mmCIF file of C-alpha atoms and ligand atoms in Angstrom:
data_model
loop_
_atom_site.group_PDB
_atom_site.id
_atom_site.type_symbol
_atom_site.label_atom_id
_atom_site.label_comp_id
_atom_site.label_asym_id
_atom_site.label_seq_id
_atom_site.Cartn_x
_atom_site.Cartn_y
_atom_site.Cartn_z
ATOM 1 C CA UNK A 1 54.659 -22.070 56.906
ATOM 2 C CA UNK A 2 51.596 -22.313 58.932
ATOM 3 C CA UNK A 3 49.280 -19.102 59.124
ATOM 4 C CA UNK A 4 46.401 -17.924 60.926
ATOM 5 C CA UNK A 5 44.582 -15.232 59.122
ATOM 6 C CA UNK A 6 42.450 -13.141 62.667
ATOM 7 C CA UNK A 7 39.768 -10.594 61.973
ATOM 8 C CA UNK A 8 36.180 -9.709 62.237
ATOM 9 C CA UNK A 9 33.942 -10.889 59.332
ATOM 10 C CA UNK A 10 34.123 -8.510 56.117
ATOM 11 C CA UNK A 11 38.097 -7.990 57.506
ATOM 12 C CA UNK A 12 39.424 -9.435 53.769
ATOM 13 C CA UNK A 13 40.477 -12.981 55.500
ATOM 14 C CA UNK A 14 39.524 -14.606 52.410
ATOM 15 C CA UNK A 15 40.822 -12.101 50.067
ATOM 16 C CA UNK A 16 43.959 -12.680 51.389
ATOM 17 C CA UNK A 17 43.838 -16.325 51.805
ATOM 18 C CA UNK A 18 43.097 -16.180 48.369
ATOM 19 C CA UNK A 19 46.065 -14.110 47.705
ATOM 20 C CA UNK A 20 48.232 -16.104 50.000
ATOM 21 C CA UNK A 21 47.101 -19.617 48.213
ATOM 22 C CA UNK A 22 48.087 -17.811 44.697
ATOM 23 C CA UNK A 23 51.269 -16.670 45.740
ATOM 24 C CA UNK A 24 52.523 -19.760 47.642
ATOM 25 C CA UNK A 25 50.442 -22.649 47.205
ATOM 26 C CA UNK A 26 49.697 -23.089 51.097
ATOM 27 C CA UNK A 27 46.252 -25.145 51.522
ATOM 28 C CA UNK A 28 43.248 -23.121 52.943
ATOM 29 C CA UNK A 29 41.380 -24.373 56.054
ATOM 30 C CA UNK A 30 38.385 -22.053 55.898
ATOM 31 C CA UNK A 31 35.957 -23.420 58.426
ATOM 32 C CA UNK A 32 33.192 -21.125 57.399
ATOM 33 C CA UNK A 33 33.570 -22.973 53.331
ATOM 34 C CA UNK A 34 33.388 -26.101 54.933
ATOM 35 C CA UNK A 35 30.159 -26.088 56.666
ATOM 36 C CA UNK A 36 28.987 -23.630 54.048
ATOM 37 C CA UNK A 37 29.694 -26.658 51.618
ATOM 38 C CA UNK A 38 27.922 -29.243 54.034
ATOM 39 C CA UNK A 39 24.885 -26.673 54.071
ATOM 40 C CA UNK A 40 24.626 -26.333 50.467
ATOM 41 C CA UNK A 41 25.048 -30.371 50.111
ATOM 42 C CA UNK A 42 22.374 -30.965 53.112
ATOM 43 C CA UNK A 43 24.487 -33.346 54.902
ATOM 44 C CA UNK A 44 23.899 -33.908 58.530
ATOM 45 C CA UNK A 45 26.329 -31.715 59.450
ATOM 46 C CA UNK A 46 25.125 -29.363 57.057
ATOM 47 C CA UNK A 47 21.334 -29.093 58.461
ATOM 48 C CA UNK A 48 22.918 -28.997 62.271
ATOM 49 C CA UNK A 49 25.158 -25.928 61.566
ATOM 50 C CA UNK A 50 22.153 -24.083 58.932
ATOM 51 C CA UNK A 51 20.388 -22.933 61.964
ATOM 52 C CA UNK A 52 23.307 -21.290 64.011
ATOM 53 C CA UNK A 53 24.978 -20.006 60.424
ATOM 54 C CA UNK A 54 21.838 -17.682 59.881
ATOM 55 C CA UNK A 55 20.967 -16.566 62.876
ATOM 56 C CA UNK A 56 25.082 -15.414 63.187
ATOM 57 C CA UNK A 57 26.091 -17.247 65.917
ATOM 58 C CA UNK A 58 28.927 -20.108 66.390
ATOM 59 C CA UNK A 59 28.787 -23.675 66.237
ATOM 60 C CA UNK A 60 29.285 -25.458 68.494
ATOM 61 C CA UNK A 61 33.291 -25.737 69.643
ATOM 62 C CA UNK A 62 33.194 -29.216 69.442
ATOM 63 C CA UNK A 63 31.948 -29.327 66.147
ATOM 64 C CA UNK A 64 34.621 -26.925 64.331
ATOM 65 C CA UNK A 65 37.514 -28.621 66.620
ATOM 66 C CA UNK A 66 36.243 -32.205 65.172
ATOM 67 C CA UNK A 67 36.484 -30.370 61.426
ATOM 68 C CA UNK A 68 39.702 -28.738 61.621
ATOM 69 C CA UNK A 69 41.672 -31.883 63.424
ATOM 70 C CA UNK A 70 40.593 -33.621 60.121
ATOM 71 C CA UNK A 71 41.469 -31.162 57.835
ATOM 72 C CA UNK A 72 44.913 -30.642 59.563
ATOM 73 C CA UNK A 73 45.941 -34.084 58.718
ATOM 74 C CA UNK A 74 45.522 -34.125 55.058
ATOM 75 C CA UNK A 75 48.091 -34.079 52.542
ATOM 76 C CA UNK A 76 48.148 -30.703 51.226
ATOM 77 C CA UNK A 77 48.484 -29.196 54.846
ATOM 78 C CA UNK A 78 51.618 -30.962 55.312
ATOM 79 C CA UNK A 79 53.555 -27.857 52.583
ATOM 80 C CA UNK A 80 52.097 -24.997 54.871
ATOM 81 C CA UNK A 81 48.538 -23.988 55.611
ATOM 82 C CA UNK A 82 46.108 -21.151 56.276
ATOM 83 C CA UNK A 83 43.491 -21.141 58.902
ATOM 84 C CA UNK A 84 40.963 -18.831 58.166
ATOM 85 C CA UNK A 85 37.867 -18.441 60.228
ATOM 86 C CA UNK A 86 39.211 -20.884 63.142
ATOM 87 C CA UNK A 87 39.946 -20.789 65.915
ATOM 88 C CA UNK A 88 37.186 -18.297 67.096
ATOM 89 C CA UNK A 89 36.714 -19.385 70.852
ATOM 90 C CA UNK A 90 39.858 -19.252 73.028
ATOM 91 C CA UNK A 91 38.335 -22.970 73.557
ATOM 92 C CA UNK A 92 38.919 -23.603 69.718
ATOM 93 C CA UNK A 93 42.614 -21.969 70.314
ATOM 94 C CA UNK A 94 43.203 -24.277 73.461
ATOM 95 C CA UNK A 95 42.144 -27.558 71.306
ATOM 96 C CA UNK A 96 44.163 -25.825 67.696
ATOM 97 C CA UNK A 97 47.104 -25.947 70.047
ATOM 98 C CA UNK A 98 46.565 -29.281 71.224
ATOM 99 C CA UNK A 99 46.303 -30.870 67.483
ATOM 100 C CA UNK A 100 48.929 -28.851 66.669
ATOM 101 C CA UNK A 101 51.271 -30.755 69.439
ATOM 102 C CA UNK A 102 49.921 -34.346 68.340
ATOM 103 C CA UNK A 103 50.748 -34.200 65.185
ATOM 104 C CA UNK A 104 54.048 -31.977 65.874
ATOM 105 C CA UNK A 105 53.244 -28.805 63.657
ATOM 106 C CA UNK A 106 53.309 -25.099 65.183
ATOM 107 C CA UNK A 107 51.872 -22.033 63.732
ATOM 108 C CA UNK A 108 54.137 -19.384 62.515
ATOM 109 C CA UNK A 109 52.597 -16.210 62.813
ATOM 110 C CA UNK A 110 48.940 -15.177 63.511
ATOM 111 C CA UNK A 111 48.647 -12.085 61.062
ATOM 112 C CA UNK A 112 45.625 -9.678 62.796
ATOM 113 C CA UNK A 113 43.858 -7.945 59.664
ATOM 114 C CA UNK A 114 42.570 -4.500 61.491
ATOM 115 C CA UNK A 115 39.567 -2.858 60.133
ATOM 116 C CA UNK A 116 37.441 0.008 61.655
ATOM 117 C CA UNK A 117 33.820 -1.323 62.854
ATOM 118 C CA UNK A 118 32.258 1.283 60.380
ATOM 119 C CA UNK A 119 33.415 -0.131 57.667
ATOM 120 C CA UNK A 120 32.964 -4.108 58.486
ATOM 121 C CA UNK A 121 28.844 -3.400 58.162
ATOM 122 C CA UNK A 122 29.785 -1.919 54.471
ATOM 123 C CA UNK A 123 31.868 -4.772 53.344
ATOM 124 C CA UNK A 124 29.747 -7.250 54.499
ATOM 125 C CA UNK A 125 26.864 -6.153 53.016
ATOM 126 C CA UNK A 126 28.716 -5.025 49.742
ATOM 127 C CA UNK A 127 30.126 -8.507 49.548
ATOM 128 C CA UNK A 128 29.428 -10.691 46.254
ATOM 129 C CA UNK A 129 30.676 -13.977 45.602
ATOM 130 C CA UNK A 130 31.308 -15.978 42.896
ATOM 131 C CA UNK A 131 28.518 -19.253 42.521
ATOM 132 C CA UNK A 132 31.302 -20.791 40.087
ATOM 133 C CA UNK A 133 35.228 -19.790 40.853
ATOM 134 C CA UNK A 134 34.437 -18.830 44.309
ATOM 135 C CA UNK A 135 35.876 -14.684 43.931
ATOM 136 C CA UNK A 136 34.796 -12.471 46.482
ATOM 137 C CA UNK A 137 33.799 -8.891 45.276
ATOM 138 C CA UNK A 138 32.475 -5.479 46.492
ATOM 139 C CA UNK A 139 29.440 -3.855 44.609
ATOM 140 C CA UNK A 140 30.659 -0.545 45.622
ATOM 141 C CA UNK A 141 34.317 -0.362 45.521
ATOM 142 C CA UNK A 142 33.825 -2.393 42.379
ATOM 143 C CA UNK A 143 30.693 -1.268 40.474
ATOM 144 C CA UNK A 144 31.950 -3.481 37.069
ATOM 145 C CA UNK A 145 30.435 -6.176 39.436
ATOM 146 C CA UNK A 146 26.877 -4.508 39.711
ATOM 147 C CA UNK A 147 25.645 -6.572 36.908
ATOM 148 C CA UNK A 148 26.110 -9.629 38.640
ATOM 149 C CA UNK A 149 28.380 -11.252 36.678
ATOM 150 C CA UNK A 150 32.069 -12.765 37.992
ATOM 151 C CA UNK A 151 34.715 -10.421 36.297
ATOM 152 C CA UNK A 152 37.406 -13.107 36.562
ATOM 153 C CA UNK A 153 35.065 -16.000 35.038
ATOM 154 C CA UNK A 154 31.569 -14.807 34.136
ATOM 155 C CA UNK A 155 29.946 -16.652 36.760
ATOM 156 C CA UNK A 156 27.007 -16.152 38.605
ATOM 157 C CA UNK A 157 27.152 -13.551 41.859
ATOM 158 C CA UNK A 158 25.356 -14.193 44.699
ATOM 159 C CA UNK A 159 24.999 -12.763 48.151
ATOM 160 C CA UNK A 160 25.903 -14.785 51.317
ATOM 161 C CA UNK A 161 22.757 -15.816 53.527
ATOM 162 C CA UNK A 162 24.589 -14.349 56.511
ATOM 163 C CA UNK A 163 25.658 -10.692 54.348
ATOM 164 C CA UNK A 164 22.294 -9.397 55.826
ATOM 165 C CA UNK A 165 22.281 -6.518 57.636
ATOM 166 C CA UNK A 166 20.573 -8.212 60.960
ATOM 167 C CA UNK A 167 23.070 -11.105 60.757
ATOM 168 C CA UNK A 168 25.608 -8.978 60.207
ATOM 169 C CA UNK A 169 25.062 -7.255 63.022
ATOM 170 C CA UNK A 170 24.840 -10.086 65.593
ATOM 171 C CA UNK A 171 28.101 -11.613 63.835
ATOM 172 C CA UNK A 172 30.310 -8.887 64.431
ATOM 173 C CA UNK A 173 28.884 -8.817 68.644
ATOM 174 C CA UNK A 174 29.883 -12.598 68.367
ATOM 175 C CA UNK A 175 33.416 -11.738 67.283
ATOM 176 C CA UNK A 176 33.880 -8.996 69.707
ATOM 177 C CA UNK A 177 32.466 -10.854 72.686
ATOM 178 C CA UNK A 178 33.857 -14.511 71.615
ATOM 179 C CA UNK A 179 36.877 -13.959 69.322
ATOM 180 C CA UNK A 180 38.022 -10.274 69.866
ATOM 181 C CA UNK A 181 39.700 -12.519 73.038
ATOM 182 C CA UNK A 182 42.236 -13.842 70.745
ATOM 183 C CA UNK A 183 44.305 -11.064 69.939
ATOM 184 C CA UNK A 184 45.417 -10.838 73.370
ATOM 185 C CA UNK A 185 46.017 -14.312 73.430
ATOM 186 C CA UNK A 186 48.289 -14.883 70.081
ATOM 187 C CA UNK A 187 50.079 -11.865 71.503
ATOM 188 C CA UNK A 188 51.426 -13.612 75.016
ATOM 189 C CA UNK A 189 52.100 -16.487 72.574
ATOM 190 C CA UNK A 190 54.341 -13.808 70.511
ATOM 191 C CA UNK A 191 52.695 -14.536 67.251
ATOM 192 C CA UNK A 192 50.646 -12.180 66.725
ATOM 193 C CA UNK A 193 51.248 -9.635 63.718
ATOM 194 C CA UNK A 194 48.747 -6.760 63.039
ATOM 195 C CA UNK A 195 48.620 -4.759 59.614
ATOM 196 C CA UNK A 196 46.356 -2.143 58.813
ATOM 197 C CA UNK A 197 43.217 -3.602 56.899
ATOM 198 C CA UNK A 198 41.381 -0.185 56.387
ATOM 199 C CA UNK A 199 43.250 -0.224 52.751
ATOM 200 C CA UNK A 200 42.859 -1.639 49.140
ATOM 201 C CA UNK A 201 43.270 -6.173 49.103
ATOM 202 C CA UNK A 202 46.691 -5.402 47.268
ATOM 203 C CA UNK A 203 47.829 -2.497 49.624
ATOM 204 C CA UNK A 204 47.287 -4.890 52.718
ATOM 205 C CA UNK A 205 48.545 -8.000 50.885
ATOM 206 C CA UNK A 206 51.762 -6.231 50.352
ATOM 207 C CA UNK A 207 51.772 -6.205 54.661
ATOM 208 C CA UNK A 208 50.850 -10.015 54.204
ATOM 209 C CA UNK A 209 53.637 -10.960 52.283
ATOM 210 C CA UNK A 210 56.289 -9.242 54.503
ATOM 211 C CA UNK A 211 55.346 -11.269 57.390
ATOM 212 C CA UNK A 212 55.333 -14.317 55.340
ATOM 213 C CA UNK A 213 58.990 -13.809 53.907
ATOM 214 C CA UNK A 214 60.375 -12.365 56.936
HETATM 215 P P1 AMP B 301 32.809 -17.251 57.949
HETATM 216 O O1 AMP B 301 32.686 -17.652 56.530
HETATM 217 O O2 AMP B 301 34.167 -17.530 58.545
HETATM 218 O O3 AMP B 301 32.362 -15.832 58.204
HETATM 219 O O4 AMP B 301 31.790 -18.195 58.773
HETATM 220 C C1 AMP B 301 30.398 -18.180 58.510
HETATM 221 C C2 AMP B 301 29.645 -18.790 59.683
HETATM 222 O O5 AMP B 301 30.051 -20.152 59.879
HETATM 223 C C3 AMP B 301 29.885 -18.129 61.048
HETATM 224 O O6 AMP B 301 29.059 -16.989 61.260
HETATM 225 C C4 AMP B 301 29.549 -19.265 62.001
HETATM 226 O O7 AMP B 301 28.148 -19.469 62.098
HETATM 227 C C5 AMP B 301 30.124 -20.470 61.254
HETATM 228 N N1 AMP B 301 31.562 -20.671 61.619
HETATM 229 C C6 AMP B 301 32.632 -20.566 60.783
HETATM 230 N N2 AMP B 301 33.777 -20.814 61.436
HETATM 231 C C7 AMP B 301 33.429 -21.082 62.731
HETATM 232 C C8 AMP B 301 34.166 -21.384 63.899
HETATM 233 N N3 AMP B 301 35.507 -21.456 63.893
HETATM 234 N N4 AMP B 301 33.461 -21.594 65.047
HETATM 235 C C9 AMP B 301 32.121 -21.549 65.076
HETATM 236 N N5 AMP B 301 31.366 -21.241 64.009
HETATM 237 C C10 AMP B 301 31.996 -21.010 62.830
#
């Protein structure tokens, strides 16, 4: 099965593709890992997409589009994947549904997590992640985590460059302007499924899974 996880940033796309990867094995195309990755490793890719990253803003379509059609044709994608974090342009949709047709896979459902704008700011700047094992956490809902230390592995918990409260800002106008465009779209495609992300990871995975087995 071939998911797309849609939602603003601080939504729980990862938490659930993390959930979703646990519970089925699909492979995770997380464009937002990927350059992350390429950032932290200074490749050239890396230093062109540090400056956009920070500042909260895209990069560029063509850059992403290049990314994903790669990723798409690796081995583990071939038993089911999850897109999370791509396509965020309905230009990045147009060219996702082009790759799709060349190498003659579909998506199956593109599962809308739903979160009230309040409450994106909170998560996002809330949001911990694991230097080692890669866990995403909430200092507040989760104050065991307020030491800084991984509960799952005892690794090291750092803040994302882009959790600050001026990116944050300018990344959720990006997603309404540039991305908010999608729901409509997936939904004259007939794939779009929403579930109510204003709840507890488990409480919305439970959603998740439906879709998946249905
Ligand atoms: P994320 O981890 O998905 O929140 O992505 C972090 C940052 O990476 C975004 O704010 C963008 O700067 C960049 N990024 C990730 N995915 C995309 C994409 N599909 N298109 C353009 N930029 C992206």
């Amino acid at each position: 099965m071939n998911i797309m996880l849609l939602g603003a940033p601080g939504a729980g796309k990862g938490t659930q593709a993390a959930k979703l990867i646990d519970a089925y094995g699909f492979a995770h195309i997380s464009t937002g890992d990927i350059l992350r990755k390429s950032v932290a490793n200074k490749t050239p890719l890396g230093m062109a997409a540090k400056g956009y990253m920070d500042k909260g803003e895209l990069v560029p379509d063509m850059v992403v589009i290049g990314l994903v059609k790669a990723r798409l044709q690796e081995p583990d994608a071939e038993g089911g994947f999850i897109l999370d974090g791509f396509p965020r342009t309905v230009v990045q949709a147009d060219a996702l549904g082009t790759a799709l047709d060349e190498l003659g896979k579909k998506l199956d459902a593109v599962i809308s997590i739903e979160v009230e704008k309040d409450a994106l700011v909170e998560r996002l700047t809330a949001r911990r992640t694991c230097k080692q094992c890669g866990a995403i956490f909430n200092v507040v809902s989760q104050p065991e985590t307020a030491n800084g230390v991984c509960p799952a592995c005892g690794g090291e918990l750092m803040q994302r460059d882009d959790d600050t409260v001026a990116t944050v800002t300018n990344r959720l106008d990006v997603y309404e302007r540039s991305t908010a465009p999608l729901i409509a779209y997936y939904a004259e495609k007939g794939l779009l499924r929403p579930v109510n992300g204003n709840r507890a990871a488990d409480d919305v995975f439970g959603d998740v899974r439906a879709i998946v087995e249905a």
